[in-house]
GROMACS .gro file of C-alpha atoms in nm:
model
  371
    1UNK     CA    1  10.278   4.148  10.751
    2UNK     CA    2  10.586   3.925  10.766
    3UNK     CA    3  10.366   3.615  10.809
    4UNK     CA    4  10.154   3.685  10.499
    5UNK     CA    5  10.399   3.869  10.275
    6UNK     CA    6  10.459   3.582  10.030
    7UNK     CA    7  10.089   3.534   9.958
    8UNK     CA    8  10.029   3.908   9.939
    9UNK     CA    9  10.320   3.963   9.702
   10UNK     CA   10  10.195   3.685   9.473
   11UNK     CA   11   9.858   3.854   9.430
   12UNK     CA   12  10.028   4.193   9.396
   13UNK     CA   13  10.255   4.071   9.115
   14UNK     CA   14   9.955   3.933   8.928
   15UNK     CA   15   9.762   4.256   8.969
   16UNK     CA   16   9.497   4.086   9.183
   17UNK     CA   17   9.356   4.318   9.453
   18UNK     CA   18   9.367   4.201   9.814
   19UNK     CA   19   9.266   4.359  10.143
   20UNK     CA   20   9.535   4.384  10.412
   21UNK     CA   21   9.411   4.410  10.772
   22UNK     CA   22   9.676   4.505  11.027
   23UNK     CA   23   9.658   4.537  11.405
   24UNK     CA   24   9.785   4.890  11.473
   25UNK     CA   25   9.687   4.930  11.838
   26UNK     CA   26   9.608   4.705  12.136
   27UNK     CA   27   9.469   4.773  12.480
   28UNK     CA   28   9.428   4.549  12.785
   29UNK     CA   29   9.427   4.173  12.715
   30UNK     CA   30   9.440   4.188  12.336
   31UNK     CA   31   9.523   3.848  12.182
   32UNK     CA   32   9.764   3.968  11.910
   33UNK     CA   33  10.035   4.234  11.905
   34UNK     CA   34  10.058   4.534  11.667
   35UNK     CA   35  10.170   4.415  11.326
   36UNK     CA   36   9.960   4.097  11.320
   37UNK     CA   37   9.798   4.078  10.976
   38UNK     CA   38   9.518   3.909  10.787
   39UNK     CA   39   9.447   3.907  10.413
   40UNK     CA   40   9.121   3.887  10.223
   41UNK     CA   41   9.218   3.758   9.879
   42UNK     CA   42   9.078   3.826   9.534
   43UNK     CA   43   8.879   3.500   9.537
   44UNK     CA   44   8.756   3.545   9.893
   45UNK     CA   45   9.049   3.366  10.060
   46UNK     CA   46   9.132   3.444  10.424
   47UNK     CA   47   9.500   3.425  10.517
   48UNK     CA   48   9.654   3.504  10.857
   49UNK     CA   49   9.497   3.620  11.181
   50UNK     CA   50   9.448   3.943  11.372
   51UNK     CA   51   9.281   3.813  11.687
   52UNK     CA   52   9.318   3.438  11.712
   53UNK     CA   53   8.957   3.395  11.605
   54UNK     CA   54   8.766   3.654  11.811
   55UNK     CA   55   8.686   3.907  11.538
   56UNK     CA   56   8.814   3.741  11.220
   57UNK     CA   57   8.464   3.714  11.073
   58UNK     CA   58   8.396   4.084  11.115
   59UNK     CA   59   8.739   4.178  10.979
   60UNK     CA   60   8.679   3.950  10.678
   61UNK     CA   61   8.356   4.134  10.598
   62UNK     CA   62   8.531   4.470  10.642
   63UNK     CA   63   8.805   4.354  10.406
   64UNK     CA   64   8.547   4.271  10.139
   65UNK     CA   65   8.393   4.616  10.189
   66UNK     CA   66   8.729   4.788  10.149
   67UNK     CA   67   8.796   4.590   9.830
   68UNK     CA   68   8.468   4.713   9.680
   69UNK     CA   69   8.479   5.072   9.807
   70UNK     CA   70   8.858   5.117   9.783
   71UNK     CA   71   8.876   5.340  10.091
   72UNK     CA   72   9.100   5.237  10.385
   73UNK     CA   73   8.926   5.201  10.720
   74UNK     CA   74   9.046   5.212  11.082
   75UNK     CA   75   8.811   5.000  11.295
   76UNK     CA   76   8.812   4.940  11.670
   77UNK     CA   77   8.691   4.608  11.814
   78UNK     CA   78   8.625   4.593  12.187
   79UNK     CA   79   8.476   4.386  12.468
   80UNK     CA   80   8.176   4.170  12.384
   81UNK     CA   81   7.850   4.267  12.546
   82UNK     CA   82   7.568   4.034  12.649
   83UNK     CA   83   7.446   4.000  12.294
   84UNK     CA   84   7.576   3.665  12.169
   85UNK     CA   85   7.596   3.806  11.819
   86UNK     CA   86   7.791   4.119  11.912
   87UNK     CA   87   8.130   4.161  11.754
   88UNK     CA   88   8.387   4.186  12.027
   89UNK     CA   89   8.671   4.029  12.218
   90UNK     CA   90   8.559   3.796  12.492
   91UNK     CA   91   8.907   3.822  12.643
   92UNK     CA   92   8.827   4.180  12.741
   93UNK     CA   93   9.081   4.341  12.511
   94UNK     CA   94   9.056   4.611  12.247
   95UNK     CA   95   9.208   4.603  11.897
   96UNK     CA   96   9.249   4.883  11.645
   97UNK     CA   97   9.267   4.732  11.296
   98UNK     CA   98   9.353   4.921  10.978
   99UNK     CA   99   9.223   4.769  10.655
  100UNK     CA  100   9.349   4.881  10.314
  101UNK     CA  101   9.332   4.767   9.954
  102UNK     CA  102   9.664   4.645   9.812
  103UNK     CA  103   9.735   4.670   9.439
  104UNK     CA  104  10.043   4.774   9.240
  105UNK     CA  105   9.887   5.122   9.222
  106UNK     CA  106   9.806   5.162   9.591
  107UNK     CA  107  10.122   4.993   9.722
  108UNK     CA  108  10.397   5.048   9.466
  109UNK     CA  109  10.681   4.963   9.708
  110UNK     CA  110  10.550   4.621   9.819
  111UNK     CA  111  10.792   4.423   9.602
  112UNK     CA  112  11.096   4.604   9.742
  113UNK     CA  113  10.968   4.558  10.097
  114UNK     CA  114  10.918   4.185  10.041
  115UNK     CA  115  11.269   4.157   9.897
  116UNK     CA  116  11.417   4.340  10.196
  117UNK     CA  117  11.234   4.110  10.438
  118UNK     CA  118  11.363   3.799  10.259
  119UNK     CA  119  11.718   3.937  10.250
  120UNK     CA  120  11.695   4.041  10.618
  121UNK     CA  121  11.767   4.402  10.527
  122UNK     CA  122  11.613   4.639  10.787
  123UNK     CA  123  11.312   4.828  10.654
  124UNK     CA  124  11.014   4.999  10.816
  125UNK     CA  125  10.674   5.094  10.678
  126UNK     CA  126  10.508   5.407  10.820
  127UNK     CA  127  10.140   5.425  10.720
  128UNK     CA  128   9.889   5.700  10.796
  129UNK     CA  129   9.602   5.519  10.971
  130UNK     CA  130   9.409   5.815  11.115
  131UNK     CA  131   9.384   6.178  11.012
  132UNK     CA  132   9.263   6.382  10.716
  133UNK     CA  133   9.093   6.157  10.459
  134UNK     CA  134   9.330   6.257  10.181
  135UNK     CA  135   9.627   6.123  10.382
  136UNK     CA  136   9.480   5.786  10.487
  137UNK     CA  137   9.682   5.494  10.357
  138UNK     CA  138   9.976   5.702  10.244
  139UNK     CA  139  10.309   5.560  10.353
  140UNK     CA  140  10.675   5.636  10.392
  141UNK     CA  141  10.914   5.342  10.347
  142UNK     CA  142  11.229   5.386  10.556
  143UNK     CA  143  11.560   5.208  10.521
  144UNK     CA  144  11.864   5.299  10.734
  145UNK     CA  145  12.010   5.496  10.442
  146UNK     CA  146  11.713   5.605  10.226
  147UNK     CA  147  11.337   5.648  10.200
  148UNK     CA  148  11.066   5.592   9.939
  149UNK     CA  149  10.711   5.711   9.906
  150UNK     CA  150  10.572   5.966  10.145
  151UNK     CA  151  10.264   6.117  10.299
  152UNK     CA  152  10.245   6.401  10.049
  153UNK     CA  153  10.383   6.648  10.304
  154UNK     CA  154  10.757   6.709  10.333
  155UNK     CA  155  10.706   6.846  10.683
  156UNK     CA  156  10.530   6.529  10.798
  157UNK     CA  157  10.789   6.308  10.629
  158UNK     CA  158  11.073   6.499  10.795
  159UNK     CA  159  10.912   6.456  11.136
  160UNK     CA  160  10.844   6.087  11.086
  161UNK     CA  161  11.176   5.980  10.934
  162UNK     CA  162  11.398   6.002  11.241
  163UNK     CA  163  11.135   5.856  11.472
  164UNK     CA  164  11.088   5.560  11.239
  165UNK     CA  165  11.462   5.492  11.220
  166UNK     CA  166  11.473   5.482  11.598
  167UNK     CA  167  11.198   5.218  11.602
  168UNK     CA  168  11.368   5.024  11.321
  169UNK     CA  169  11.697   5.020  11.510
  170UNK     CA  170  11.528   4.847  11.803
  171UNK     CA  171  11.297   4.630  11.589
  172UNK     CA  172  10.977   4.773  11.742
  173UNK     CA  173  10.632   4.852  11.604
  174UNK     CA  174  10.443   5.158  11.730
  175UNK     CA  175  10.173   5.411  11.648
  176UNK     CA  176  10.312   5.766  11.640
  177UNK     CA  177  10.095   6.076  11.689
  178UNK     CA  178  10.157   6.414  11.526
  179UNK     CA  179   9.970   6.727  11.436
  180UNK     CA  180   9.805   6.725  11.093
  181UNK     CA  181  10.098   6.926  10.958
  182UNK     CA  182  10.366   6.717  11.126
  183UNK     CA  183  10.383   6.900  11.460
  184UNK     CA  184  10.558   6.671  11.706
  185UNK     CA  185  10.347   6.787  11.999
  186UNK     CA  186  10.027   6.799  11.800
  187UNK     CA  187   9.733   6.565  11.755
  188UNK     CA  188   9.507   6.455  11.474
  189UNK     CA  189   9.747   6.237  11.274
  190UNK     CA  190   9.833   5.877  11.362
  191UNK     CA  191  10.103   5.685  11.177
  192UNK     CA  192  10.157   5.314  11.234
  193UNK     CA  193  10.517   5.201  11.203
  194UNK     CA  194  10.588   4.835  11.130
  195UNK     CA  195  10.958   4.749  11.160
  196UNK     CA  196  11.103   4.457  10.970
  197UNK     CA  197  11.439   4.422  11.140
  198UNK     CA  198  11.649   4.106  11.103
  199UNK     CA  199  11.561   3.836  11.359
  200UNK     CA  200  11.712   3.889  11.704
  201UNK     CA  201  12.016   3.680  11.787
  202UNK     CA  202  12.057   3.408  12.044
  203UNK     CA  203  12.413   3.291  12.113
  204UNK     CA  204  12.441   2.965  12.305
  205UNK     CA  205  12.782   2.902  12.457
  206UNK     CA  206  12.873   2.543  12.535
  207UNK     CA  207  12.824   2.250  12.295
  208UNK     CA  208  12.635   2.025  12.536
  209UNK     CA  209  12.302   1.841  12.519
  210UNK     CA  210  12.124   2.128  12.695
  211UNK     CA  211  12.255   2.363  12.425
  212UNK     CA  212  12.089   2.157  12.152
  213UNK     CA  213  11.753   2.190  12.325
  214UNK     CA  214  11.801   2.563  12.389
  215UNK     CA  215  11.898   2.615  12.024
  216UNK     CA  216  11.577   2.446  11.908
  217UNK     CA  217  11.373   2.656  12.148
  218UNK     CA  218  11.546   2.974  12.034
  219UNK     CA  219  11.472   2.895  11.672
  220UNK     CA  220  11.108   2.826  11.763
  221UNK     CA  221  11.086   3.170  11.928
  222UNK     CA  222  11.219   3.342  11.615
  223UNK     CA  223  11.584   3.394  11.708
  224UNK     CA  224  11.875   3.347  11.473
  225UNK     CA  225  12.074   3.097  11.679
  226UNK     CA  226  12.451   3.056  11.702
  227UNK     CA  227  12.618   2.781  11.908
  228UNK     CA  228  12.977   2.855  12.008
  229UNK     CA  229  13.234   2.628  12.173
  230UNK     CA  230  13.612   2.606  12.166
  231UNK     CA  231  13.612   2.226  12.123
  232UNK     CA  232  13.578   2.125  11.756
  233UNK     CA  233  13.493   1.764  11.837
  234UNK     CA  234  13.170   1.880  12.005
  235UNK     CA  235  13.089   2.199  11.808
  236UNK     CA  236  12.954   2.042  11.489
  237UNK     CA  237  12.651   2.126  11.278
  238UNK     CA  238  12.524   1.769  11.294
  239UNK     CA  239  12.490   1.791  11.674
  240UNK     CA  240  12.295   2.118  11.657
  241UNK     CA  241  12.040   2.101  11.375
  242UNK     CA  242  11.834   2.372  11.546
  243UNK     CA  243  12.113   2.631  11.513
  244UNK     CA  244  12.168   2.860  11.217
  245UNK     CA  245  12.543   2.835  11.264
  246UNK     CA  246  12.797   2.658  11.482
  247UNK     CA  247  13.123   2.838  11.560
  248UNK     CA  248  13.446   2.686  11.689
  249UNK     CA  249  13.615   2.956  11.894
  250UNK     CA  250  13.688   3.049  12.252
  251UNK     CA  251  13.358   3.198  12.371
  252UNK     CA  252  13.498   3.524  12.511
  253UNK     CA  253  13.695   3.591  12.193
  254UNK     CA  254  13.394   3.525  11.973
  255UNK     CA  255  13.163   3.747  12.179
  256UNK     CA  256  13.414   4.032  12.188
  257UNK     CA  257  13.462   4.010  11.810
  258UNK     CA  258  13.085   4.012  11.750
  259UNK     CA  259  13.045   4.312  11.983
  260UNK     CA  260  13.329   4.499  11.810
  261UNK     CA  261  13.162   4.431  11.474
  262UNK     CA  262  12.833   4.578  11.600
  263UNK     CA  263  12.644   4.250  11.588
  264UNK     CA  264  12.531   4.253  11.955
  265UNK     CA  265  12.235   4.473  12.045
  266UNK     CA  266  11.954   4.516  12.295
  267UNK     CA  267  11.762   4.225  12.140
  268UNK     CA  268  12.048   3.973  12.170
  269UNK     CA  269  12.015   3.683  12.415
  270UNK     CA  270  12.331   3.521  12.556
  271UNK     CA  271  12.292   3.176  12.713
  272UNK     CA  272  12.609   3.061  12.891
  273UNK     CA  273  12.578   2.686  12.939
  274UNK     CA  274  12.946   2.595  12.973
  275UNK     CA  275  12.945   2.593  13.358
  276UNK     CA  276  13.324   2.562  13.341
  277UNK     CA  277  13.515   2.856  13.492
  278UNK     CA  278  13.787   2.855  13.228
  279UNK     CA  279  13.517   2.925  12.968
  280UNK     CA  280  13.239   3.110  13.143
  281UNK     CA  281  13.431   3.356  13.362
  282UNK     CA  282  13.621   3.525  13.073
  283UNK     CA  283  13.301   3.510  12.868
  284UNK     CA  284  13.082   3.667  13.136
  285UNK     CA  285  13.345   3.931  13.201
  286UNK     CA  286  13.294   4.043  12.840
  287UNK     CA  287  12.916   3.992  12.838
  288UNK     CA  288  12.840   4.183  13.159
  289UNK     CA  289  13.036   4.485  13.037
  290UNK     CA  290  12.852   4.516  12.707
  291UNK     CA  291  12.661   4.845  12.683
  292UNK     CA  292  12.359   4.679  12.520
  293UNK     CA  293  12.232   4.322  12.545
  294UNK     CA  294  11.885   4.181  12.593
  295UNK     CA  295  11.946   3.883  12.818
  296UNK     CA  296  12.241   3.715  12.989
  297UNK     CA  297  12.183   3.380  13.158
  298UNK     CA  298  12.440   3.140  13.303
  299UNK     CA  299  12.384   2.773  13.389
  300UNK     CA  300  12.518   2.602  13.698
  301UNK     CA  301  12.443   2.476  14.045
  302UNK     CA  302  12.427   2.702  14.349
  303UNK     CA  303  12.784   2.608  14.428
  304UNK     CA  304  12.893   2.687  14.071
  305UNK     CA  305  12.705   3.015  14.089
  306UNK     CA  306  12.875   3.122  14.413
  307UNK     CA  307  13.218   3.029  14.280
  308UNK     CA  308  13.142   3.216  13.956
  309UNK     CA  309  13.050   3.532  14.146
  310UNK     CA  310  13.374   3.519  14.347
  311UNK     CA  311  13.580   3.483  14.032
  312UNK     CA  312  13.399   3.766  13.855
  313UNK     CA  313  13.448   4.000  14.151
  314UNK     CA  314  13.818   3.914  14.152
  315UNK     CA  315  13.823   4.028  13.787
  316UNK     CA  316  13.679   4.363  13.890
  317UNK     CA  317  13.325   4.307  13.767
  318UNK     CA  318  13.099   4.542  13.963
  319UNK     CA  319  12.781   4.449  14.149
  320UNK     CA  320  12.577   4.655  13.902
  321UNK     CA  321  12.725   4.455  13.615
  322UNK     CA  322  12.667   4.125  13.795
  323UNK     CA  323  12.301   4.224  13.842
  324UNK     CA  324  12.254   4.197  13.465
  325UNK     CA  325  12.305   3.821  13.485
  326UNK     CA  326  12.037   3.558  13.544
  327UNK     CA  327  12.219   3.286  13.738
  328UNK     CA  328  12.129   3.009  13.785
  329UNK     CA  329  11.958   3.043  13.447
  330UNK     CA  330  11.583   2.997  13.398
  331UNK     CA  331  11.263   2.999  13.600
  332UNK     CA  332  11.186   2.744  13.869
  333UNK     CA  333  10.963   2.504  13.676
  334UNK     CA  334  11.109   2.192  13.831
  335UNK     CA  335  11.277   2.115  13.498
  336UNK     CA  336  11.497   1.808  13.470
  337UNK     CA  337  11.553   1.717  13.105
  338UNK     CA  338  11.734   1.935  12.848
  339UNK     CA  339  11.402   2.009  12.679
  340UNK     CA  340  11.233   2.108  13.005
  341UNK     CA  341  11.532   2.323  13.093
  342UNK     CA  342  11.508   2.495  12.755
  343UNK     CA  343  11.145   2.580  12.831
  344UNK     CA  344  11.255   2.718  13.170
  345UNK     CA  345  11.515   2.942  13.004
  346UNK     CA  346  11.272   3.059  12.737
  347UNK     CA  347  11.012   3.136  13.004
  348UNK     CA  348  11.258   3.355  13.192
  349UNK     CA  349  11.355   3.541  12.875
  350UNK     CA  350  10.989   3.607  12.789
  351UNK     CA  351  10.909   3.719  13.143
  352UNK     CA  352  11.206   3.956  13.145
  353UNK     CA  353  11.115   4.100  12.806
  354UNK     CA  354  10.748   4.166  12.885
  355UNK     CA  355  10.777   4.234  13.256
  356UNK     CA  356  10.608   3.912  13.366
  357UNK     CA  357  10.642   3.776  13.718
  358UNK     CA  358  10.668   3.407  13.633
  359UNK     CA  359  10.383   3.303  13.864
  360UNK     CA  360  10.074   3.094  13.790
  361UNK     CA  361   9.803   3.305  13.625
  362UNK     CA  362   9.545   3.115  13.831
  363UNK     CA  363   9.696   3.274  14.144
  364UNK     CA  364   9.671   3.628  14.010
  365UNK     CA  365   9.392   3.876  13.960
  366UNK     CA  366   9.353   4.158  13.713
  367UNK     CA  367   9.470   4.183  13.349
  368UNK     CA  368   9.663   3.888  13.206
  369UNK     CA  369   9.892   4.109  12.997
  370UNK     CA  370  10.097   4.378  13.171
  371UNK     CA  371  10.060   4.725  13.024
   0.00000   0.00000   0.00000
């Protein structure tokens, strides 16, 4: 919903009904991830996408139906058959899409959710998408310190609350299954949780030309990007327009301070591009000992890499800690320029996150997306 929230909120404020279609489940090679949304507006507008084009027409018609009948619907779209007019996904995937009518009456908390998203305050929306008809579309809004709304059952809300906060803490979307009375080991009730956590962080250490390209790539991928370097003549905002902030500080001191303040988590990416031992060894000593971090990559030649490992071992960094580091940084794409290198680094981060192997898809068989 993040991609369509501004348009949706505008209609909502004016009391104009809109249909909100949300991907709540994917199987096999589905083109969009859970949380992808599409709107059908009051004048027949279509905003957003749930499948990259495969089933948008059918979802649009379903949205118009929901607007007229006012009942939420959970619809599954699967593999196309031989009928050229069949509604399906030619990629071979399966999507579960929940479509609901959004008005100030049906979605009273939408304004506060939109405000939280804009202010980057963590909030999650837990919506009943399958179960008893009287519960469909009911939702519990969860902040780290409070909740609003509910399913109509205190027992269900109590069961959902802690699970939702766990998903919100890690910034993940998921469909949770319970018994119809909130039993954790039961079945019959499905609740889709969409987490609106602040953007993940990317910290780029080293104010060099490669860092400028990596910062732009990080911003493109949705990270909040910080560039850090101890040299004020190089660490300037004008040199790094792709960064959200530029910090002048010794890298290891900055990282330790951010970790102590609780601003480093399992979604944070650390790109060490200094390839200077007086900067990167103290920095990596801190980074590799962090309890939670999403990615640690260090730039340098093979010779620099070997020297770096020797220095880290002399500092007492263990082999298990060293194994957290991607060095030399990036995938082997044959990159030469800063921009190509940034693509190489981004490719490695994506592969690590989703469990990809970094090989040509043309050389593989089986599903494109790993389960």
